[in-house]
Coordinates of C-alpha atoms (C1' of nucleotides) in Angstrom, one line a residue:
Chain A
X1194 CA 64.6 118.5 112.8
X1195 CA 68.1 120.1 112.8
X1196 CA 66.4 123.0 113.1
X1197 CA 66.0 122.0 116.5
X1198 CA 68.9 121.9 117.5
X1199 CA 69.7 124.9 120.2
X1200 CA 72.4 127.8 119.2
X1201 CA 74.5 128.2 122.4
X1202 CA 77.4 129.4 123.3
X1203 CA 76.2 133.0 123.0
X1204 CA 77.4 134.3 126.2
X1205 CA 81.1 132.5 125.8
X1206 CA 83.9 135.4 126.2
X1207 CA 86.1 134.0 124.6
X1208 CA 85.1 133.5 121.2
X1209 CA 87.1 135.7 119.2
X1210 CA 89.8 133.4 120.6
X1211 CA 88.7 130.8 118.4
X1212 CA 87.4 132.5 115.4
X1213 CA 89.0 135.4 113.7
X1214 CA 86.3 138.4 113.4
X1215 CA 87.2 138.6 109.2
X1216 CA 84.7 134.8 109.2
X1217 CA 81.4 135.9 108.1
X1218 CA 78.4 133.9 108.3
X1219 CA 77.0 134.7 105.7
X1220 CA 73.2 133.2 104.7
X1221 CA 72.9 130.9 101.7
X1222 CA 70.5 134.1 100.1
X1223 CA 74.3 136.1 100.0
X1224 CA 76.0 133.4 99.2
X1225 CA 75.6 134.1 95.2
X1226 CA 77.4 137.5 95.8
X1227 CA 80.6 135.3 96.4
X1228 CA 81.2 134.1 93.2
X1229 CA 77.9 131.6 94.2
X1230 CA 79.9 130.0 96.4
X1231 CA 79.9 130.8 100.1
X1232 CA 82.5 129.0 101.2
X1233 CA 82.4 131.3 104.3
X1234 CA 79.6 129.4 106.3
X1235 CA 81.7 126.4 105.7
X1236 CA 82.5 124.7 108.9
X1237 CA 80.5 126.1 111.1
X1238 CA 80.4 123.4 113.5
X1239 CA 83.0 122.2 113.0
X1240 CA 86.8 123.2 113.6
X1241 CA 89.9 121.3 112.7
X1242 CA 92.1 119.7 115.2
X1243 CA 94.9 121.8 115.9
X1244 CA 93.1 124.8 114.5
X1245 CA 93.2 126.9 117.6
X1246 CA 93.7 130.6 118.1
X1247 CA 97.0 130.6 117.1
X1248 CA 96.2 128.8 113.8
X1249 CA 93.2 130.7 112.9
X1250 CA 92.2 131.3 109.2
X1251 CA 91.7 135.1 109.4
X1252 CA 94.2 135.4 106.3
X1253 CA 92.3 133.3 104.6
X1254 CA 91.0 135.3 101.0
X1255 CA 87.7 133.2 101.6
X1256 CA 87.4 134.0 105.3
X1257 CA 87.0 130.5 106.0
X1258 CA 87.8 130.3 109.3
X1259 CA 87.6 126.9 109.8
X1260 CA 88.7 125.3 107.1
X1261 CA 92.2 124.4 107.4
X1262 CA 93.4 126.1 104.0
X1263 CA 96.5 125.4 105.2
X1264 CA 96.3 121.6 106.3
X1265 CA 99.7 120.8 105.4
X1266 CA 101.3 122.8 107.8
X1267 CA 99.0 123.3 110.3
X1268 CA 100.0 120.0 110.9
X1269 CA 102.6 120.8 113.6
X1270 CA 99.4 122.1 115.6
X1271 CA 97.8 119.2 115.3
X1272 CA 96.6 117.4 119.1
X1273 CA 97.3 113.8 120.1
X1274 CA 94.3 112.7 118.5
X1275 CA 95.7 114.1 115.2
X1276 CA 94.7 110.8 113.6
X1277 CA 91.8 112.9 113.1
X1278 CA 93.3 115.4 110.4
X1279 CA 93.6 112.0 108.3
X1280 CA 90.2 112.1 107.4
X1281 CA 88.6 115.6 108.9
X1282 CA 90.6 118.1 108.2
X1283 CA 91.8 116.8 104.7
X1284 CA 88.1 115.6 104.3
X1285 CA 87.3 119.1 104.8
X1286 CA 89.8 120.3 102.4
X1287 CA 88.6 118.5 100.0
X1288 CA 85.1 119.4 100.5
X1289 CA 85.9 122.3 100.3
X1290 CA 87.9 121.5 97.0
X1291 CA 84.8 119.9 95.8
X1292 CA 82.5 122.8 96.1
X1293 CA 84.4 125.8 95.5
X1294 CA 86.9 125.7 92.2
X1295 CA 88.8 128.3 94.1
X1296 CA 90.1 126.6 96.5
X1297 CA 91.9 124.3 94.3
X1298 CA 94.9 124.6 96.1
X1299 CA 93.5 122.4 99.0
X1300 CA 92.3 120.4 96.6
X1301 CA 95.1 119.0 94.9
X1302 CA 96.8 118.8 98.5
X1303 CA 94.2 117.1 100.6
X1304 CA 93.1 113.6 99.9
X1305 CA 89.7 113.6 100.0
X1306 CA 86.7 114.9 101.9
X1307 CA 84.6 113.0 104.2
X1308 CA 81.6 113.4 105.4
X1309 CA 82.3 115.4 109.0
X1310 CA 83.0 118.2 106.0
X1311 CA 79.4 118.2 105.5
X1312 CA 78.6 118.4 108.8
X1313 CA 80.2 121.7 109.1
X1314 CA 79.0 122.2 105.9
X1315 CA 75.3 122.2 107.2
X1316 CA 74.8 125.7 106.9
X1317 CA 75.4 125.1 102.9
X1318 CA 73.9 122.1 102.4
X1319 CA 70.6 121.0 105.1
X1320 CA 67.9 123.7 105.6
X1321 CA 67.8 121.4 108.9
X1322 CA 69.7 124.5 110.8
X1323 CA 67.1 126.8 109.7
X1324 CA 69.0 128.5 107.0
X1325 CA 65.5 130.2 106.4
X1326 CA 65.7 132.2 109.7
X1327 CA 68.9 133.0 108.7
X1328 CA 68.2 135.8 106.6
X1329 CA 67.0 138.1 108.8
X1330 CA 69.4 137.2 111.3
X1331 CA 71.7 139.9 112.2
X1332 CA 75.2 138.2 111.0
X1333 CA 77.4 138.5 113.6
X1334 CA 74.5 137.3 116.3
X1335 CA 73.7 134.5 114.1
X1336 CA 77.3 133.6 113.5
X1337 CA 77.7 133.1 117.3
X1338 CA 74.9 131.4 117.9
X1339 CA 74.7 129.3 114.9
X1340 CA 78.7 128.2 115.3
X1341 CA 78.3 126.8 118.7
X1342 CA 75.3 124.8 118.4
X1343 CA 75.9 121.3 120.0
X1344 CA 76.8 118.5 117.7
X1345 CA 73.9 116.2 117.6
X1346 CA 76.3 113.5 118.1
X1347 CA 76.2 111.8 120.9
X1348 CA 79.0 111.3 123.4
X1349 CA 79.3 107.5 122.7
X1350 CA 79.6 108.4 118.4
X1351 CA 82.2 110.9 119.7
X1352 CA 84.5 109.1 121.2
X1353 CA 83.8 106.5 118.5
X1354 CA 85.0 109.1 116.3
X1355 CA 88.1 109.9 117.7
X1356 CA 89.3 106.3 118.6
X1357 CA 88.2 105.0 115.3
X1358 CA 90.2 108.5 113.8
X1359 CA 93.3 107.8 115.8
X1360 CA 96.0 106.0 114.0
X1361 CA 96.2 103.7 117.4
X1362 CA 92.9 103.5 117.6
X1363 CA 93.6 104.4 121.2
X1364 CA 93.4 107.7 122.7
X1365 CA 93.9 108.7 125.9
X1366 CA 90.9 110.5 127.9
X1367 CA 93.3 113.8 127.5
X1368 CA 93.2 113.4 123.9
X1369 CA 89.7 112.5 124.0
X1370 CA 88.4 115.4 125.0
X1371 CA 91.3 117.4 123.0
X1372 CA 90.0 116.0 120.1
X1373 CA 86.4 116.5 120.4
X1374 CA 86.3 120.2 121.4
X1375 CA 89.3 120.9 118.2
X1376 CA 86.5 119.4 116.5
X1377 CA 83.4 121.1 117.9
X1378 CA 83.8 124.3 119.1
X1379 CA 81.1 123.5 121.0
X1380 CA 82.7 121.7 123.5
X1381 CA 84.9 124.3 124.4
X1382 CA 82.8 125.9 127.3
X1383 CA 81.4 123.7 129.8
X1384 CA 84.1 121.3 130.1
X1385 CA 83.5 120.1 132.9
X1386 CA 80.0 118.7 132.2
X1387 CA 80.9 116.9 129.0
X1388 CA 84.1 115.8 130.4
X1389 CA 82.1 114.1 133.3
X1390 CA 79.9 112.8 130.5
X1391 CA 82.7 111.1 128.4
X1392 CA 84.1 109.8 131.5
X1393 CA 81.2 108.4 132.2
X1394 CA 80.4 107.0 128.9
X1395 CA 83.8 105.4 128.5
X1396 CA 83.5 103.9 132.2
X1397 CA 79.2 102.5 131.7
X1398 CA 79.7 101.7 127.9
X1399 CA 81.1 97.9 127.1
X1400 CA 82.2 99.2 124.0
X1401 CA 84.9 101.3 125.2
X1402 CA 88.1 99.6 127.1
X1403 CA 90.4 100.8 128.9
X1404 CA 94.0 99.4 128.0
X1405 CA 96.7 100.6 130.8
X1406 CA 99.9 102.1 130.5
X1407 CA 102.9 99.8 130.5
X1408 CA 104.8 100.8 133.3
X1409 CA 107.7 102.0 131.3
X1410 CA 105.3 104.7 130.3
X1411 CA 104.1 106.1 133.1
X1412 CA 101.8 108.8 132.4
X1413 CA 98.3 110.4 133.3
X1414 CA 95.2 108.4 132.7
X1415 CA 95.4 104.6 131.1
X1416 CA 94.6 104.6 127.8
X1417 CA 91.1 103.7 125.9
X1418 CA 90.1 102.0 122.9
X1419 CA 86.9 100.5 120.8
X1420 CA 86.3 97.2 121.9
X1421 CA 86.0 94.6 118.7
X1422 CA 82.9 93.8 118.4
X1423 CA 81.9 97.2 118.7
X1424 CA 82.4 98.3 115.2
X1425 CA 78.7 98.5 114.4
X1426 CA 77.2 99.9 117.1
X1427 CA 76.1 102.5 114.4
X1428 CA 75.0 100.2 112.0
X1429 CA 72.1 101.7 110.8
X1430 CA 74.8 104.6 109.9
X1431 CA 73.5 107.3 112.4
X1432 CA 75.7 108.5 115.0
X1433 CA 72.8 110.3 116.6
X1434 CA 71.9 107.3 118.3
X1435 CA 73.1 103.7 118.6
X1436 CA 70.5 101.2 117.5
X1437 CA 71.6 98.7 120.0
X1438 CA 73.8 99.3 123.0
X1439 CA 76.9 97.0 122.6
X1440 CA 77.2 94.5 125.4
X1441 CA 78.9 91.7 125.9
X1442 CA 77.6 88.5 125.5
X1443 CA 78.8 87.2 129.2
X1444 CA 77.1 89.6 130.4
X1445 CA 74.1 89.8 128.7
X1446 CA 74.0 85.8 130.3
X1447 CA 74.2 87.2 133.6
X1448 CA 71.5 89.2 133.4
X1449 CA 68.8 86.9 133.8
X1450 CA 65.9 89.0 132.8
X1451 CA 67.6 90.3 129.7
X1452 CA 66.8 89.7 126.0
X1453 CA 69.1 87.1 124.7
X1454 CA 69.2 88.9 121.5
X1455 CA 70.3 92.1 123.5
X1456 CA 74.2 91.9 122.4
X1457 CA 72.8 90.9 119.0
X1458 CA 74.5 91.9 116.4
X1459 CA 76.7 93.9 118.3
X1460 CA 78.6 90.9 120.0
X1461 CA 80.3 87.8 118.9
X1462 CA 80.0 85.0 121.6
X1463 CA 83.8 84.5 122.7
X1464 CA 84.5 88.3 121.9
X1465 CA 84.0 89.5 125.2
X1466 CA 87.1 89.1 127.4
X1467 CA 88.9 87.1 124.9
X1468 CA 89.7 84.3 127.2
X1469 CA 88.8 81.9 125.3
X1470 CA 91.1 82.9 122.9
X1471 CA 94.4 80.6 121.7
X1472 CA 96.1 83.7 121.2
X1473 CA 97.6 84.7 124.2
X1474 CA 97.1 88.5 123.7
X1475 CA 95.2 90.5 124.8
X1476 CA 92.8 89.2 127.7
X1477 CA 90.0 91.4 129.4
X1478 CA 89.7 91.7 132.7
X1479 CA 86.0 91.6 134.2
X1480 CA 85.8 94.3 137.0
X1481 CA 82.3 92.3 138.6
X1482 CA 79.6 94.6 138.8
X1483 CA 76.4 94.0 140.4
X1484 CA 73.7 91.8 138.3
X1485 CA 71.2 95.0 138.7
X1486 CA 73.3 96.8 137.1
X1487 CA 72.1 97.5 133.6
X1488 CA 76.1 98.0 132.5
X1489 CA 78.5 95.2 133.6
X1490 CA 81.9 95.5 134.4
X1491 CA 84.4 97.4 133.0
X1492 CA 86.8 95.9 130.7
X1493 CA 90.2 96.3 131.2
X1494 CA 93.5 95.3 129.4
X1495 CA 95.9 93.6 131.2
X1496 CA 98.9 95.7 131.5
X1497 CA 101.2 92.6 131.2
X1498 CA 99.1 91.7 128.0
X1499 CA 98.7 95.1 126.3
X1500 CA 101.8 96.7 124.4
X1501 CA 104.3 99.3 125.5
X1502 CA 102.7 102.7 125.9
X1503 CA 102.5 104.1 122.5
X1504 CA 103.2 107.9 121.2
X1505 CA 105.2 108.0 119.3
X1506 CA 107.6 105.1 119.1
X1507 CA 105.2 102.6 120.1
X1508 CA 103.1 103.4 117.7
X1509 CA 103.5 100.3 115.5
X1510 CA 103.5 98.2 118.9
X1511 CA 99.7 100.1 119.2
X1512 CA 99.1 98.9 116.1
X1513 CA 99.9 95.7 116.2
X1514 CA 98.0 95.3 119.9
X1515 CA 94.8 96.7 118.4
X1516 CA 95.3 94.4 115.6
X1517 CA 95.4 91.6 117.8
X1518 CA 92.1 92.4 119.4
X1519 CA 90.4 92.5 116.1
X1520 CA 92.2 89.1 115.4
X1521 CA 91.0 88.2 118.6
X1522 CA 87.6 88.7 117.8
X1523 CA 88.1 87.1 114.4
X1524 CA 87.7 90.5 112.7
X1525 CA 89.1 91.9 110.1
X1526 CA 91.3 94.7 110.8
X1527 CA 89.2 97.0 109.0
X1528 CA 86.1 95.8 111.0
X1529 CA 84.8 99.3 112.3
X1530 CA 84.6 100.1 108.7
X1531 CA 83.3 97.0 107.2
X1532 CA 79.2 98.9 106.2
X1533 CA 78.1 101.4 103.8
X1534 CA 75.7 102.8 105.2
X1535 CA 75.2 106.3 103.7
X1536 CA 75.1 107.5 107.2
X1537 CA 77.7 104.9 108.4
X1538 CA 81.0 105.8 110.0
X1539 CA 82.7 104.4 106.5
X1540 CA 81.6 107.3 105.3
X1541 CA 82.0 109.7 108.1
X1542 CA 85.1 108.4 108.7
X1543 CA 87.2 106.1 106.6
X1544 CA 89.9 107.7 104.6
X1545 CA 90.0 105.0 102.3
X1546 CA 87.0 105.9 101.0
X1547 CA 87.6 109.4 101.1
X1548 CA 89.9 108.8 98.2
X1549 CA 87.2 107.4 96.2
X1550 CA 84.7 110.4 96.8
X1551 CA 87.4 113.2 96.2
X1552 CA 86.4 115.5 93.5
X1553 CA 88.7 118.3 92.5
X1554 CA 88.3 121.4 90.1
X1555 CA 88.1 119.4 86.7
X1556 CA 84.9 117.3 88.5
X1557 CA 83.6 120.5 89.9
X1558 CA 83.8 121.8 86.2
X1559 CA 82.5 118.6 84.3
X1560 CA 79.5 119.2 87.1
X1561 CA 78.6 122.7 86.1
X1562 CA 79.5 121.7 82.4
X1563 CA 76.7 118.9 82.7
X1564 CA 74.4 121.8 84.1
X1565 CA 73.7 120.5 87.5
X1566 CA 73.5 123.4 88.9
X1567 CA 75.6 125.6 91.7
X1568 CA 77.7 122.8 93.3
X1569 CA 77.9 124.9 96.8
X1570 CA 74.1 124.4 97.0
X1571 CA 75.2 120.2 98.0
X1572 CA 71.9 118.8 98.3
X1573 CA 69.5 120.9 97.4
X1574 CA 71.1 121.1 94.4
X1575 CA 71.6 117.5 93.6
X1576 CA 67.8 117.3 94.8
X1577 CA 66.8 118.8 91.8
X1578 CA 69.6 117.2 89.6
X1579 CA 67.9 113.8 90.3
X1580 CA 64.7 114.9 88.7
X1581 CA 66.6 116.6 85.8
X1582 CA 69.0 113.8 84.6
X1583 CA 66.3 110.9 86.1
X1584 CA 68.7 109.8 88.4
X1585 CA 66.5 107.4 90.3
X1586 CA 68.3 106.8 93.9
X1587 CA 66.4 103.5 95.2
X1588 CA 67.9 103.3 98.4
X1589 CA 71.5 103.5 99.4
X1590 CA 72.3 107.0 97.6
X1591 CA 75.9 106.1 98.1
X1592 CA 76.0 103.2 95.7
X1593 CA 76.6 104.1 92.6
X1594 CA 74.4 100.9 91.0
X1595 CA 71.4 102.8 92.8
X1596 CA 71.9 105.7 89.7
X1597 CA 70.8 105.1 86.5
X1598 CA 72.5 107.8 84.8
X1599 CA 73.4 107.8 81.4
X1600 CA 77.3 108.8 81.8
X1601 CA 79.3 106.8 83.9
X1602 CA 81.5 109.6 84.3
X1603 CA 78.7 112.1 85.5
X1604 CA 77.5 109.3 87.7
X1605 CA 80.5 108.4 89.4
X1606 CA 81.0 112.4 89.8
X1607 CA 77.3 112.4 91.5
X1608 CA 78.1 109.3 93.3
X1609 CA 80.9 111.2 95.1
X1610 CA 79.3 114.1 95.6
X1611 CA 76.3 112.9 96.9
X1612 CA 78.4 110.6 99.2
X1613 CA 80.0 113.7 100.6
X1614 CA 76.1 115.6 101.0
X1615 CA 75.3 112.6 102.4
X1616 CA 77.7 111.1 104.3
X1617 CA 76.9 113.5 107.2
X1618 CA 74.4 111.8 109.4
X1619 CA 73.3 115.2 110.3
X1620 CA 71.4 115.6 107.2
X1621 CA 67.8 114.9 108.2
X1622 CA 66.8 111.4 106.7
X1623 CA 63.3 112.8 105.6
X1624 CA 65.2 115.2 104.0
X1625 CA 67.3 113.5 102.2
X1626 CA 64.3 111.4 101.4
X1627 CA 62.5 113.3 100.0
X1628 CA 66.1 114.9 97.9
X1629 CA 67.0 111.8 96.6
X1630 CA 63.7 109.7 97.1
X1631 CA 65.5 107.7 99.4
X1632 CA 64.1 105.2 101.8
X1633 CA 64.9 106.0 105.3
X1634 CA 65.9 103.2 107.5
X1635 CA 62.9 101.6 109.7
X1636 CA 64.9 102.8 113.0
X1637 CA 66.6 106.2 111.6
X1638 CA 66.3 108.7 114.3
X1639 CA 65.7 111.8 113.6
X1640 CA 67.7 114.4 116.0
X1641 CA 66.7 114.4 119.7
X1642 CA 64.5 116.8 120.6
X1643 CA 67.1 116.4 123.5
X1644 CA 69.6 118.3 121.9
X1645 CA 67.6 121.0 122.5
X1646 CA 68.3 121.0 126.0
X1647 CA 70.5 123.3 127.3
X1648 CA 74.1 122.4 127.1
Chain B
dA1140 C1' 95.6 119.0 144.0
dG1141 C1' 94.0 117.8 140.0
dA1142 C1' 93.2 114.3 136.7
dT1143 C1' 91.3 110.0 136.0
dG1144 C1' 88.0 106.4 136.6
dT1145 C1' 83.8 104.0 138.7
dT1146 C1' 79.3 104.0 140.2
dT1147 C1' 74.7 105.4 141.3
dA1148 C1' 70.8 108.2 140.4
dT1149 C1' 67.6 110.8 137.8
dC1150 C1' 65.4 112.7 133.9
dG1151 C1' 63.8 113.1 129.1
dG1152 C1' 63.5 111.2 124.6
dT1153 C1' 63.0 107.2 121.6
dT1154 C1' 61.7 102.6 120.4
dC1155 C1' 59.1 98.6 120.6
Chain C
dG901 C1' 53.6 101.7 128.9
dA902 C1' 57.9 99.3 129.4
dA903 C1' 62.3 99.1 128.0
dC904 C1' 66.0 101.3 126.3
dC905 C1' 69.3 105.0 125.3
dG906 C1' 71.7 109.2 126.3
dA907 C1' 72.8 113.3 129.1
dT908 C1' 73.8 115.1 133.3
dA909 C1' 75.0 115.4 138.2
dA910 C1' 77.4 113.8 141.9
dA911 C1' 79.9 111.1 145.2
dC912 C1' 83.7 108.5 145.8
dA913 C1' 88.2 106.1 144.9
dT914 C1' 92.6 105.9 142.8
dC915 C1' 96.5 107.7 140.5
dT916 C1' 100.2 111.0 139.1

DNA sequence: AGATGTTTATCGGTTC
DNA sequence: GAACCGATAAACATCT
């Protein structure tokens, strides 16, 4: 239950750094005095990279301090990771687009929305963050408490997020953690726990390799990337929790007392250092590790096999590396991308498909003109919309063959809505069950009790 | 010195 | 209950 999820960050000084005092969290019972649309609690766990203190959104008419009204030329603030703004902060925009008719500005600017938008838009749309207690909440407390609750995203999804967000699909640890705490505003106290935590994750998971600098670029820190086969490590579509941990299949041999079917899905058989590989780029270099050792080596890119340092002007050179891993691994480029989950990193992430769920003022209007209710309500709203126009949602709510609505129009305007409730895998699955009578997947998890803990 | 990276250990929660 | 996953701490090494 989201509503689980601890509210920290209370005794952080430095707040009002981050957030302009004009944002108001205001509860989804005030929310109708805003022309019903309470665009102010968007974003609440979520900031946009680049949006730091001296970008914050305390001009904005709709106090919303974290949405980046002005994406276009926030831009310039944007950190390393900025790959990120592709398909957060113009996901947000559109979001926001998508909700609230008057921010149609954003709208016609951003691409899309995507489904981190909804994430910050929990406040709106999941009663998982106890919107009840809300109420009685004395605002400003609340808004505190209630901004910087830890993501229930692991640090694994994280990083997934920001390599798979990054144009390079590489980032370096810097930019790592740059782009998580631009993201989460969370993960701007504490550093050095969670830092310690990502190292740690990068360094123990198989799915994360480090590729070095070329030694024409010298610079801090080497730097790290998905490996191939890792693209669905999430493929039950919840970032809370892998299903499988990603190994490699070499590995998985040496352990002796291991499930075979460990790697699984996860793993293609030659994928793992790529040696077996015609093409001669790249290789990865086992780093031998002990057999006890529940995590094998390290995988590393050979310097003399992995292109120039990138940023900026070896960007394409990036590109063209990372596409030969996927290559490698006889993937298609677009393998990290390549399920639907409803709660799958396509649609937490992939701008591609952002485009296909945007919605802008005429769809918010053709929705109210079809009487589905208050848009800014998300989910609750489409809950009831699913009983009104017998929208029956069998099982994948983001498939539009799964509505049997009579207008195609209104049901490709649902389908992107929905997609955009639902693409955050922070909206409880029972929840969205029992919204959209939809079956949860056998494995789901629900968010960790875990979170809870102290951050 | 500080950042980065590796490794070990422990604990709690989840899944099977 | 075992195995697994994730978070966290910490020691240590290496690099810039």
């Amino acid at each position: 239950m989201l509503s689980a999820v601890k509210m920290e960050g209370h005794e952080h000084s430095d707040w009002n750094a981050y957030y302009g005092e004009p944002e108001c969290y205001t509860s989804v019972g005030n929310m109708t005095q805003h022309t019903g649309l309470g665009m102010n609690s968007m974003s609440t766990y979520m900031s946009m990279p680049g949006m730091t203190s001296t970008s914050n959104m305390s001009g904005s008419p709709m106090n919303m301090s974290y949405v980046n009204t002005g994406v276009n030329h926030s831009m310039a603030g944007m950190s390393p990771g900025s790959g990120a703004m592709h398909g957060m902060g113009a996901g947000m925009a559109g979001m926001s687009a998508a909700l609230n008719p008057n921010m149609s500005p954003i709208n016609t600017q951003s691409p899309s929305m995507n489904a981190l938008s909804s994430y910050s838009n929990m406040s709106v749309m999941s009663p998982m963050y106890g919107q009840s207690n809300i109420r009685s909440r004395d605002p400003k407390t609340y808004r505190r408490s209630y901004t910087h609750a830890k993501p229930p995203y692991s640090y694994i999804s994280l990083i997934t997020m920001a390599l798979q967000q990054s144009t390079t699909k590489m980032l370096t640890l810097n930019e790592l953690y740059q782009w998580i705490q631009d993201l989460f505003p969370f993960y701007r106290q504490n550093q050095q726990r969670w830092q310690n935590s990502i190292r740690h994750s990068l360094s123990f998971n198989d799915c994360f390799l480090k590729v070095p600098r070329s030694p024409d670029k010298p610079g801090k820190g080497s730097f790290w990337t998905l490996h191939p086969d890792s693209g669905n490590m999430f493929e039950n579509g919840c970032y809370l929790r892998r299903q499988k941990r990603f190994r490699c299949e070499k590995d998985l041999g040496r352990e002796t007392g291991k499930k075979a079917s460990e790697g699984g899905s996860n793993s293609s058989p030659e994928s793992c250092n790529g040696n077996e590989s015609p093409h001669p780029t790249p290789s990865v270099k086992d780093v031998k590790r002990p057999l006890s050792d529940p995590k094998p080596r390290q995988q590393v890119m050979s310097p003399a096999e992995h292109a120039p340092s990138p940023i900026p002007q070896t960007h394409h050179l990036l590109s063209q590396h990372h596409s030969v891993l996927v290559h490698e691994a006889h993937l298609k480029p677009e393998h990290h991308y390549s399920f639907n989950h409803p709660f799958s990193i396509n649609n937490l992430m992939s701008s591609e498909q952002q485009h296909h769920h945007k919605m802008d003022l005429k769809t918010y209007e053709q929705m109210m003109q079809y009487g589905y209710g208050s848009p800014m309500t998300g989910a609750l709203s489409m809950g009831s919309m699913s009983t009104k126009t017998g929208i029956d949602v069998a099982s994948t709510p983001t498939d539009t063959s799964y509505y049997q609505v009579n207008s195609d129009r209104v049901r490709v305007e649902i389908n992107a809505v929905m997609t955009s409730v639902l693409g955050s895998s922070l909206l409880e699955s029972s929840r969205i069950s029992s919204l959209f009578n939809v079956q949860r997947p056998q494995t789901y998890p629900e968010v960790s009790s875990q979170y809870t803990r102290e951050g």
